[in-house]
Short mmCIF file of C-alpha atoms in Angstrom, two decimals:
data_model
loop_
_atom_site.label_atom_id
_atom_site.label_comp_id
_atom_site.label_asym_id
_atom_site.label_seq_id
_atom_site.Cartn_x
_atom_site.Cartn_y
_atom_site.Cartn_z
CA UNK A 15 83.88 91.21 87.54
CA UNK A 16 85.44 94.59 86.85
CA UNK A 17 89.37 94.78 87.32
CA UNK A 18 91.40 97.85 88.93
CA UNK A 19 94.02 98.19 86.65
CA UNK A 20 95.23 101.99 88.08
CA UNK A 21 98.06 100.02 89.77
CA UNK A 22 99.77 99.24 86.17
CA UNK A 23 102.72 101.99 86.17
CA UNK A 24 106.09 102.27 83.85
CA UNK A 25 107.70 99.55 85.29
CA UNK A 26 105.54 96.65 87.47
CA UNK A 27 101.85 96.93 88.88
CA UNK A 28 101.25 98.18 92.36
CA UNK A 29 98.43 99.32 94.87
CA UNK A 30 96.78 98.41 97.97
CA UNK A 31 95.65 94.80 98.94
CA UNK A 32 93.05 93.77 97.95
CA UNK A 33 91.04 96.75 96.48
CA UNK A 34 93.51 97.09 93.21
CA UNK A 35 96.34 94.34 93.92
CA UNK A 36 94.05 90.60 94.30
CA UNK A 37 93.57 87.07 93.53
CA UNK A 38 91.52 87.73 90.81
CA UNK A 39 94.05 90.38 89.03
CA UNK A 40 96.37 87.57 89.88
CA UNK A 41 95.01 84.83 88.12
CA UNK A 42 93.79 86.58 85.28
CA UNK A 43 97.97 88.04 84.44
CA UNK A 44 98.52 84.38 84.94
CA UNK A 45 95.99 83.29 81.82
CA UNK A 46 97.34 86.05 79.78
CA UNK A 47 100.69 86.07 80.12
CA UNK A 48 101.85 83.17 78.59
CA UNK A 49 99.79 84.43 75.74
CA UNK A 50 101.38 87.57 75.49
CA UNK A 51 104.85 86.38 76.04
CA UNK A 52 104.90 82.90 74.09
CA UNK A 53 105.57 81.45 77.70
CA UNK A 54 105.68 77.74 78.38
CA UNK A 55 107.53 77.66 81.50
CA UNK A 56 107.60 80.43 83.81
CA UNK A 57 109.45 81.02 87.37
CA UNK A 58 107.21 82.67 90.51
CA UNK A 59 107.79 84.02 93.51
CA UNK A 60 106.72 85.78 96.59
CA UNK A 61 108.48 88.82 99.49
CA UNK A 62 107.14 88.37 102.77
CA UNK A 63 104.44 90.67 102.47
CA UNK A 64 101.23 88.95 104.50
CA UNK A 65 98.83 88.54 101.11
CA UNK A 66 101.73 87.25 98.75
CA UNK A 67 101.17 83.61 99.14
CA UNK A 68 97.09 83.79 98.38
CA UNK A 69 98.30 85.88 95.12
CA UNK A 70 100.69 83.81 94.09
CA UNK A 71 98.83 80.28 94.67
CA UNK A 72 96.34 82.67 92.22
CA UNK A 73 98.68 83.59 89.47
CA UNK A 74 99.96 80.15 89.74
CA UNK A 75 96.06 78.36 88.86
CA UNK A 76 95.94 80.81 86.33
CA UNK A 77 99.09 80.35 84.60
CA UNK A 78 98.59 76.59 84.71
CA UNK A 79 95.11 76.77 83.33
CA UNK A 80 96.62 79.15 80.60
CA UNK A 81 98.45 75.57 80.09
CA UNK A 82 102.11 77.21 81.28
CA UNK A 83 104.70 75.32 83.84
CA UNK A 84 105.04 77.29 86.51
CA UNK A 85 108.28 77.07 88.51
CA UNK A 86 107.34 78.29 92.07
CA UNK A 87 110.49 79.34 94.14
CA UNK A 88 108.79 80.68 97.16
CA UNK A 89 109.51 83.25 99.18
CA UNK A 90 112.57 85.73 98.16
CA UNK A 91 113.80 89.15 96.69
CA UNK A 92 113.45 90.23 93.06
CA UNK A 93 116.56 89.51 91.92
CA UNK A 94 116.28 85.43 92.73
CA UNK A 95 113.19 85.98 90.04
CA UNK A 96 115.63 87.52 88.03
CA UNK A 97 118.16 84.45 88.45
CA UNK A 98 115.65 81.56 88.20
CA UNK A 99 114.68 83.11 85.11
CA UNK A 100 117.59 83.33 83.55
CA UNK A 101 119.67 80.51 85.10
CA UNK A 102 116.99 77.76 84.06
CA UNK A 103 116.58 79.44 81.17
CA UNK A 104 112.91 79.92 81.53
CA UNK A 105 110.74 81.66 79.31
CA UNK A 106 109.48 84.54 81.98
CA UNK A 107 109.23 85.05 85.72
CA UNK A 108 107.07 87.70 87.89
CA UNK A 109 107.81 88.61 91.44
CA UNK A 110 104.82 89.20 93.87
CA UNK A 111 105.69 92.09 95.59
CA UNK A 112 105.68 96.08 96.87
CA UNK A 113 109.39 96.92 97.24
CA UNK A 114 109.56 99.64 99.91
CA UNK A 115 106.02 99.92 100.15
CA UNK A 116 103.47 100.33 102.86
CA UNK A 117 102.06 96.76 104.73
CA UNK A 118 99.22 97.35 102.59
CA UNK A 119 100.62 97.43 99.97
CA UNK A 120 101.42 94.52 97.08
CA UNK A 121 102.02 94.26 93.40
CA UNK A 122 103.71 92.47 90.72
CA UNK A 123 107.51 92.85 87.90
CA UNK A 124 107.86 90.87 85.28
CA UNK A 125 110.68 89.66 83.21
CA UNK A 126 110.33 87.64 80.22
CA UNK A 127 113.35 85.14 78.67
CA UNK A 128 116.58 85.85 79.50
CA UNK A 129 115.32 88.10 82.33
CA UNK A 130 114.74 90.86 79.76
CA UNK A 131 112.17 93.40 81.36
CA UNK A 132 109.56 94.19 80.96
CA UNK A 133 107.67 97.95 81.32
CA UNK A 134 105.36 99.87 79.99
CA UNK A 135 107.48 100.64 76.49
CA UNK A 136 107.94 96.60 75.92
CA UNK A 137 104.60 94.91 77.05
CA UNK A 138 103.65 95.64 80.45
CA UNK A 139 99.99 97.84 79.68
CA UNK A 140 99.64 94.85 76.79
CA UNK A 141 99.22 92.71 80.03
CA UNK A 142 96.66 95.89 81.77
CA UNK A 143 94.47 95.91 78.58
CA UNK A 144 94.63 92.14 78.54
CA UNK A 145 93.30 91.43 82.08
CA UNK A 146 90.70 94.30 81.86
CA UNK A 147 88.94 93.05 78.70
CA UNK A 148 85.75 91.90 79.30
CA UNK A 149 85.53 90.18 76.07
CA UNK A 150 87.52 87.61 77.66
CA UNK A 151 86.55 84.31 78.61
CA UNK A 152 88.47 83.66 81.43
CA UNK A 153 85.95 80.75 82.40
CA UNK A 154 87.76 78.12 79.31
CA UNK A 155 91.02 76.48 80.10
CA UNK A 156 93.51 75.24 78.22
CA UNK A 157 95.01 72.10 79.62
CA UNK A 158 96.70 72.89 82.55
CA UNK A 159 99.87 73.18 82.94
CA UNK A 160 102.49 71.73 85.65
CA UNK A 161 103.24 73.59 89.47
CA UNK A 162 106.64 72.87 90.86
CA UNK A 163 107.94 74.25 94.03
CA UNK A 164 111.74 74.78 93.20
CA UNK A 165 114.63 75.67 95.59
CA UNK A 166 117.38 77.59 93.54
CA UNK A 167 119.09 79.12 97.06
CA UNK A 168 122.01 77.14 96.96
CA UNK A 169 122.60 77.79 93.30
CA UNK A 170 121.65 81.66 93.72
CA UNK A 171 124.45 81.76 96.43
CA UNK A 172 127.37 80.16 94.43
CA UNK A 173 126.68 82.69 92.60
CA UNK A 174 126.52 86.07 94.48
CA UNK A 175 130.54 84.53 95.99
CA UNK A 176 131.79 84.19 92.52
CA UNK A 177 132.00 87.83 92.25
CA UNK A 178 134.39 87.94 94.99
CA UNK A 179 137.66 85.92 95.89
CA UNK A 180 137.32 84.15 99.24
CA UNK A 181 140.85 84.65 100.11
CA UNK A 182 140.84 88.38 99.79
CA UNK A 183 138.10 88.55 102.32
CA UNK A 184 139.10 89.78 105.84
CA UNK A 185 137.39 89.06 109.03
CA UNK A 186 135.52 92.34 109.31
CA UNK A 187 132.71 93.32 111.18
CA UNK A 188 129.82 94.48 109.64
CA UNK A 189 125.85 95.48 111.08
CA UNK A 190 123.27 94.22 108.28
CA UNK A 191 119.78 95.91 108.83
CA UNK A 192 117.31 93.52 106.73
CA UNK A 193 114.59 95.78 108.03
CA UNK A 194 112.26 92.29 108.60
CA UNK A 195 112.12 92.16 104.70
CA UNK A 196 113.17 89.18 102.21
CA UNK A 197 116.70 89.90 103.31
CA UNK A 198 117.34 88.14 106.33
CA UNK A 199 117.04 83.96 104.90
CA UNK A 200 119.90 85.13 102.41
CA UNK A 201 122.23 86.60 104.67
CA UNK A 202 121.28 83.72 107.19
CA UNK A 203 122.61 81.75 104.25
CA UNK A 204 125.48 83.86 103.44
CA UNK A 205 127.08 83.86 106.67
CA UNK A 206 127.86 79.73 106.35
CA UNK A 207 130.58 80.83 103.70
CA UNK A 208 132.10 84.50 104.74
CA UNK A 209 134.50 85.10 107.09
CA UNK A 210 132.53 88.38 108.68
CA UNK A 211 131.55 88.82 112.14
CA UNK A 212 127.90 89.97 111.61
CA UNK A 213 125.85 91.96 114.08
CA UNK A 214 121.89 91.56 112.79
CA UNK A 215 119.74 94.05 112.92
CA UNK A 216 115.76 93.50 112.71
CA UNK A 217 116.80 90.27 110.37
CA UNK A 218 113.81 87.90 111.41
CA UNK A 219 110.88 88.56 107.84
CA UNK A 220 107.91 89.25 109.44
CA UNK A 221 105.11 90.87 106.90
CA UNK A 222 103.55 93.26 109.66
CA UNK A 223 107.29 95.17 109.32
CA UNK A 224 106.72 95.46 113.22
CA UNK A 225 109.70 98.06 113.09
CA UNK A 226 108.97 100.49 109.82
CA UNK A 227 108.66 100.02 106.48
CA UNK A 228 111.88 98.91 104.89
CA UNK A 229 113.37 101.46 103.42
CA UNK A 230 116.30 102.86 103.89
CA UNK A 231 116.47 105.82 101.50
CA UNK A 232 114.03 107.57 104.29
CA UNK A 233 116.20 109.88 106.93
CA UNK A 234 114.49 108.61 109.54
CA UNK A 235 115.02 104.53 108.57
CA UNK A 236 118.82 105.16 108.47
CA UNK A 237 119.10 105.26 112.53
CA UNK A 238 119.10 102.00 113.98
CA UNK A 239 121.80 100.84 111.07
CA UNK A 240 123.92 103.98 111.96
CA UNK A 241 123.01 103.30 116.01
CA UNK A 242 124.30 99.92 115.37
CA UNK A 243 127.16 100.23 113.67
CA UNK A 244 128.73 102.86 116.36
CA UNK A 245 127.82 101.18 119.77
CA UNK A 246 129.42 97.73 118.25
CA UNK A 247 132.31 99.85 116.39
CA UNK A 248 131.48 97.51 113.16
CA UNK A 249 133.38 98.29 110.19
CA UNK A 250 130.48 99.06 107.80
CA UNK A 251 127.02 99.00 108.13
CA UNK A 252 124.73 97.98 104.96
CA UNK A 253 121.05 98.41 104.89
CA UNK A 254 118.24 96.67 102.36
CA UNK A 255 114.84 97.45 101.05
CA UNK A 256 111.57 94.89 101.59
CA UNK A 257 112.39 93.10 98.65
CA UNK A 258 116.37 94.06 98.66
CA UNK A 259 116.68 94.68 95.00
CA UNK A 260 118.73 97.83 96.83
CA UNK A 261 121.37 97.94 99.34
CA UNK A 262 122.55 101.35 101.11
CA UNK A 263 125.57 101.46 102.99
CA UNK A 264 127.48 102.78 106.04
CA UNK A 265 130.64 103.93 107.05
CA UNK A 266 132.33 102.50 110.34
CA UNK A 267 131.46 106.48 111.73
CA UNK A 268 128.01 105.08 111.08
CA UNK A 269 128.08 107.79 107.92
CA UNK A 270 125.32 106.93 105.06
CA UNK A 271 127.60 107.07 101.54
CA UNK A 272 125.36 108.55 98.63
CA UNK A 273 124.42 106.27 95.63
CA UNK A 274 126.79 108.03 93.67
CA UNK A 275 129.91 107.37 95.58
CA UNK A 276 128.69 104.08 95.57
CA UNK A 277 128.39 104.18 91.91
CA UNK A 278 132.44 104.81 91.37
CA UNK A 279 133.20 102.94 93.94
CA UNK A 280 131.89 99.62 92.27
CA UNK A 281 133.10 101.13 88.77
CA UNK A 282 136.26 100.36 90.15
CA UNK A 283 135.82 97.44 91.75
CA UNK A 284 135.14 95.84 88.14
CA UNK A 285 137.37 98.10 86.13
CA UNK A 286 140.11 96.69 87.94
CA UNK A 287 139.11 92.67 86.97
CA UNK A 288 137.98 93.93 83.47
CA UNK A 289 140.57 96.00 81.62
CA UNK A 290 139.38 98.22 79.04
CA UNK A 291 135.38 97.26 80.03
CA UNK A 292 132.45 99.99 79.97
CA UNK A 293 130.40 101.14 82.52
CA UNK A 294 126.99 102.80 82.46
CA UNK A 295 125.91 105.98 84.65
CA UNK A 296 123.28 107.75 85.00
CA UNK A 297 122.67 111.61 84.33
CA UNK A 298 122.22 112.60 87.40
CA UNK A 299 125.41 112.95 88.87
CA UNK A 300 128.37 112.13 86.46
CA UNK A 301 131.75 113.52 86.93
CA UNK A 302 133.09 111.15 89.34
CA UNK A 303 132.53 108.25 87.67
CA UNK A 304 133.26 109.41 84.58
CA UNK A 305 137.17 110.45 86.25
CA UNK A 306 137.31 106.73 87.56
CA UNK A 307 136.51 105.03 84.86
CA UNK A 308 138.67 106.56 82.12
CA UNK A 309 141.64 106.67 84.43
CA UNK A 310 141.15 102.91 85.04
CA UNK A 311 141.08 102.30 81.09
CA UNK A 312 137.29 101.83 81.12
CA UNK A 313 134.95 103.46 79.09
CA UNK A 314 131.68 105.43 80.54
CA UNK A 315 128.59 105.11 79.11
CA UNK A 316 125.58 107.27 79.90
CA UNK A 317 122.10 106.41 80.18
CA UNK A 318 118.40 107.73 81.18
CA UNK A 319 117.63 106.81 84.34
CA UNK A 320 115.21 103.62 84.84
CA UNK A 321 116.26 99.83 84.98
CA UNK A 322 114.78 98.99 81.40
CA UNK A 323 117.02 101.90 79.94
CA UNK A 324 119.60 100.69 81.75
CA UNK A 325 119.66 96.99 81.24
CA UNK A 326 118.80 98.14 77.43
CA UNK A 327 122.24 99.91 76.91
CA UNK A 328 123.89 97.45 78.80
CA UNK A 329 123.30 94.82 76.46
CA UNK A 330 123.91 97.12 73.84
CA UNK A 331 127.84 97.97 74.84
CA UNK A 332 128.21 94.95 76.88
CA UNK A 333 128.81 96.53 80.15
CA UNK A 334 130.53 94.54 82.70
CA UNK A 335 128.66 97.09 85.40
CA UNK A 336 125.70 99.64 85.62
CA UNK A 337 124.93 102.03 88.48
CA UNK A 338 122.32 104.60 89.08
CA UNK A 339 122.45 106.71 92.53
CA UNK A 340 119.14 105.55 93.72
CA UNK A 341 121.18 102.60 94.68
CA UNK A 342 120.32 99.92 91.49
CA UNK A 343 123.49 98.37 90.64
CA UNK A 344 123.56 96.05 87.14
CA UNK A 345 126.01 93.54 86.44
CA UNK A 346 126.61 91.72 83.28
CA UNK A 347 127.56 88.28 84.62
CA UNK A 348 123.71 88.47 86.75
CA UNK A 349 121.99 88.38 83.53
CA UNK A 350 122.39 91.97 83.11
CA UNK A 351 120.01 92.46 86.22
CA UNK A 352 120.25 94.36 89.62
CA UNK A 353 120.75 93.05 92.73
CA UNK A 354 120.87 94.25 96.12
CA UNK A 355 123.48 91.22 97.35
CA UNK A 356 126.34 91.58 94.94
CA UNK A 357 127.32 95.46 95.75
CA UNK A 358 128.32 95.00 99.79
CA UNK A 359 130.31 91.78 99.00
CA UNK A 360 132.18 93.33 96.39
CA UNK A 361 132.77 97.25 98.72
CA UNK A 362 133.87 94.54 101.56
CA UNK A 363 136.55 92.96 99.07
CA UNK A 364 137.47 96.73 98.15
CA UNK A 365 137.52 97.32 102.05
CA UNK A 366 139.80 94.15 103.04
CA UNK A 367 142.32 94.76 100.60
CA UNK A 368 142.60 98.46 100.83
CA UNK A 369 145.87 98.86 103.60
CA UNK A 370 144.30 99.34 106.51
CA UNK A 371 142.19 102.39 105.53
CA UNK A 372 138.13 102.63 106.65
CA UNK A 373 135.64 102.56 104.36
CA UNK A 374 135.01 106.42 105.49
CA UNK A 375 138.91 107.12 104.43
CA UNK A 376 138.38 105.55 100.71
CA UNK A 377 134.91 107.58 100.32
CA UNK A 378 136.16 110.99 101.62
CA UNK A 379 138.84 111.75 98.60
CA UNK A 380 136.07 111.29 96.26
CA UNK A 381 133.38 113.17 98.07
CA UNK A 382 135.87 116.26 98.61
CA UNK A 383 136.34 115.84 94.91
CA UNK A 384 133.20 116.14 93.48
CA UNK A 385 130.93 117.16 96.58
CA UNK A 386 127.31 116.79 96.11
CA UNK A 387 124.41 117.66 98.59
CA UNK A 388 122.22 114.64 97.59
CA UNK A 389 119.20 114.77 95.93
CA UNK A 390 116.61 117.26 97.09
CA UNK A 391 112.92 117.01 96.26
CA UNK A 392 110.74 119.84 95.81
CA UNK A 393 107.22 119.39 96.09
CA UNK A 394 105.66 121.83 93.24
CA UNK A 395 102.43 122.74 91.54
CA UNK A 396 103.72 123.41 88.27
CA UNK A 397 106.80 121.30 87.22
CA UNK A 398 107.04 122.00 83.65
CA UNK A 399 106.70 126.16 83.54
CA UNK A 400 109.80 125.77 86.77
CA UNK A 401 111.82 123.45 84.46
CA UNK A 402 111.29 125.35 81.22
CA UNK A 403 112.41 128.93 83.46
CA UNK A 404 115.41 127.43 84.62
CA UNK A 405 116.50 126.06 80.96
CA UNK A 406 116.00 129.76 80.11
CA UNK A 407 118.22 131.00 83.00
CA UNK A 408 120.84 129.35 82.92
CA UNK A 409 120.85 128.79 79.28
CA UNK A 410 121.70 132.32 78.90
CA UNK A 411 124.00 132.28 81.37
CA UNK A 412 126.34 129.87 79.04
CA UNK A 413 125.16 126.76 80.71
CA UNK A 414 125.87 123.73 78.39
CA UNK A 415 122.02 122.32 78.27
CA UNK A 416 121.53 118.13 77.95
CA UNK A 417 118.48 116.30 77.87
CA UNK A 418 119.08 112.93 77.92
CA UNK A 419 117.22 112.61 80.99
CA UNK A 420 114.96 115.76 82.37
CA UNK A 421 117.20 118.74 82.12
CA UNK A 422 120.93 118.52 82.64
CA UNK A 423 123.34 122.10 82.79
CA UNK A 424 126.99 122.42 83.33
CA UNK A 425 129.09 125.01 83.47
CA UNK A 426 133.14 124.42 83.94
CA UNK A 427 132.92 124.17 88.14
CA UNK A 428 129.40 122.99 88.73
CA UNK A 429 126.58 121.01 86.96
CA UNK A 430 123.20 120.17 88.11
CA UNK A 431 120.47 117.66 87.01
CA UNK A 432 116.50 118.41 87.13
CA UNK A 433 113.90 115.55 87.07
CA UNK A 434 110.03 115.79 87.01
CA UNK A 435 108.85 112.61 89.36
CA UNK A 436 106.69 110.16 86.93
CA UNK A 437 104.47 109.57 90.12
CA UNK A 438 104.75 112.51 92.23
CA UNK A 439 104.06 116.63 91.98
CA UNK A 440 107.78 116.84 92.82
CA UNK A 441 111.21 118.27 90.98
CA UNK A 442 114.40 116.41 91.72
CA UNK A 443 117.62 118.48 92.05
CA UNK A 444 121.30 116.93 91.93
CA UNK A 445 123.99 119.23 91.94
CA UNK A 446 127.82 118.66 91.90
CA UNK A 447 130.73 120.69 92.01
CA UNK A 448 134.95 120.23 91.13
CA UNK A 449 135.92 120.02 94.73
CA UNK A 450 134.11 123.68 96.15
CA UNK A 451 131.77 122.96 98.69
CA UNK A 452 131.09 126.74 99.29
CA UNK A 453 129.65 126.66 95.55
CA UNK A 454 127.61 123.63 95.61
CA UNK A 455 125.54 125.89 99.16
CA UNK A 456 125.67 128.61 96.97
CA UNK A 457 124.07 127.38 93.97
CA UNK A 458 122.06 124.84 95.81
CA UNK A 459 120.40 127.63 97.04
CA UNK A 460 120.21 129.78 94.32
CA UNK A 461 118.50 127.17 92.61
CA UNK A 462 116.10 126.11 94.98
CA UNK A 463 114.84 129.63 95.68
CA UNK A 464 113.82 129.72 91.73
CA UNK A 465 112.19 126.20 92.86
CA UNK A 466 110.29 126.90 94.80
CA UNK A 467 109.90 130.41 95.20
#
């Protein structure tokens, strides 16, 4: 039978099940990629999304038929694919699922050894052409390989407390909003060992996502969290996405804090523990972190946007920490990989030994500092003619151009960031300032109006 193979994007495949996402696609990544990857034992797992366990009981037949172990952990996020992967130092995992996605929707990321990614630059349309080639003979098995349901929670979770110290923990009070993803079994687990009063919010899984799609990054997704926090005057709120590879957090005024404050914030945290240690930003918003990071010793490292650029450079310097602002966070010690658990334990450690002040109080000096209006997306028809225009604009204005991911101009009081969207007709604007509000309006307009017209 033909295969849909539209779904395969830069970094995972994706689509609606089962027209493009299906058993069949399923099983036949499962015969290949052992091939592809020299894989002989390889972790699987599933998010709660309704059609996961059909495709992964098919990418498990046809991994074992491809004659590859398969280490099955069940349901869970991306990032426990990430850490059975590399903490029984398996040979690849992939993760069944859609992220922030529709109900509808499903897909599939893969890692290979040492939870290295893997995208479309390092593999990922080798396993696309694979599966659609009809030449195949996907009817002969090897001998087939061994299926073994694994449970790796308890080691996972010694794991996400190592990064903070128990005794510096204070018995706060904090809303979590799993949004009926993955989410909910891990803080379930978490609460045995932390001394936090937690008020849940929409924490049962349940694959019909009875209350919205999880993802918090939407306006409109960010209101029970915020509700939450205020009417049980909680000291932060924190917020994940289906498969909580991402975490967004909350002030106690039930305020959502930007990735990029977040970024700092967590620079910090591990600058602190690790004198003299780098730390990786992204382009989009830099001046902050940058300021934090050199004044704590560290050393800030920039680099393109994307977890596989990312993770790349981290190995490269051997960064102890990586953040981007759409709310990744890296970390060395978690196999260079991002997780969406590690982040709130560590702002809560930040939070319990910072005096007395709220988290709103630590995240206003830095926001007055370097104010930013978020990221705005414009939805345009002709994305590279706008970018090129503005180049030219503010180039000859004396703009200092940068293009180490889309285009990047600063002058000596502001700097902005312009992105085309791999996916989407849209531009992406970030803009900063040095502490002038009144300038970021200003030029957040100015630049919008060449936008969008």
């Amino acid at each position: 039978m033909a295969i849909n193979v539209e779904g395969f994007g830069a970094y995972d495949v994706r689509g609606v099940y089962p027209e493009s996402i299906n058993d069949e696609l399923a099983y036949r990544v499962g015969r290949v990629f052992p091939e592809l990857f020299n894989a002989k034992k390889v972790a699987i797992g599933h998010d709660i999304r309704l059609s996961g366990p059909t495709i992964s009981d098919a990418l498990a037949r046809g991994l074992a038929e491809a004659g590859c172990d398969v280490v099955d952990i069940g349901e869970c996020g991306t990032e426990m694919i990430y850490f059975a992967t590399g903490h029984l130092k398996l040979d690849g995992g992939i993760m069944i699922t859609a992220s922030h996605n529709p109900q509808q929707y499903n897909g599939m990321k893969f890692v290979k050894k040492e939870s290295r990614p893997i995208s479309s630059d390092d593999g990922l349309f080798d396993i696309r052409d694979a599966v659609a080639d009809e030449s195949r003979d996907f009817t002969k098995r090897k001998a087939t390989g061994k299926i073994t349901k694994v449970d790796v929670m308890d080691d996972y979770i010694k794991l996400l407390l190592s990064y903070v110290d128990m005794n510096n923990l204070k018995p706060l009070k904090i809303v979590v909003n799993t949004g009926n993803g993955a989410a909910g079994t891990i803080i379930n687990e978490l609460e045995k060992h932390l001394p936090f009063e937690m008020i849940k919010v929409y924490n049962e899984p349940n694959g019909f996502f009875p209350n919205g799609v999880p993802n918090p990054i939407l306006q409109d997704n960010r209101e029970a969290t915020a509700k939450a926090v205020i009417e049980n005057k909680a000291d932060v709120g924190i917020a994940w996405d289906g498969d909580f590879d991402r975490c967004f957090l909350f002030d106690e005024k039930g305020g959502f804090i930007e990735g990029y404050y977040m970024v700092g914030f967590l620079a910090e945290a591990f600058l602190k523990k690790n004198k003299g240690a780098s730390v990786i930003y992204d382009p989009r918003l830099i001046w902050n972190t940058i300021e934090i990071a050199e004044g704590l010793g560290g050393k800030a490292v920039m680099c393109k946007s994307g977890h596989a650029f990312i993770k790349g450079k981290m190995r490269e310097v051997n960064a102890v920490y990586g953040g981007e602002m759409s709310a990744h966070h890296y970390f060395r010690d978690f196999f260079y990989c991002d997780s969406g658990m590690i982040p709130w334990l560590l702002v809560l450690e930040l939070l319990s030994q910072a005096g007395g002040k709220t988290l709103s109080e630590l995240m206003i000096e830095r926001q007055e500092k370097y104010p930013s209006p978020g990221e705005i997306n414009s939805k345009v028809d002709n994305a590279k003619e706008i970018m090129a225009k503005i180049e030219k604009i503010y180039g000859e204005k004396g703009g200092e151009i940068t293009k180490v991911d889309g285009l990047s101009v600063m002058f000596d009081d502001w700097r902005f960031n312009l992105r085309m969207s791999n996916t989407e007709p849209f531009i992406r604007l970030n803009l900063e300032t040095k502490g002038n509000k009144k300038l970021m309006e200003e030029k957040k307009d100015e630049l919008l109006k060449i936008i969008r017209g």
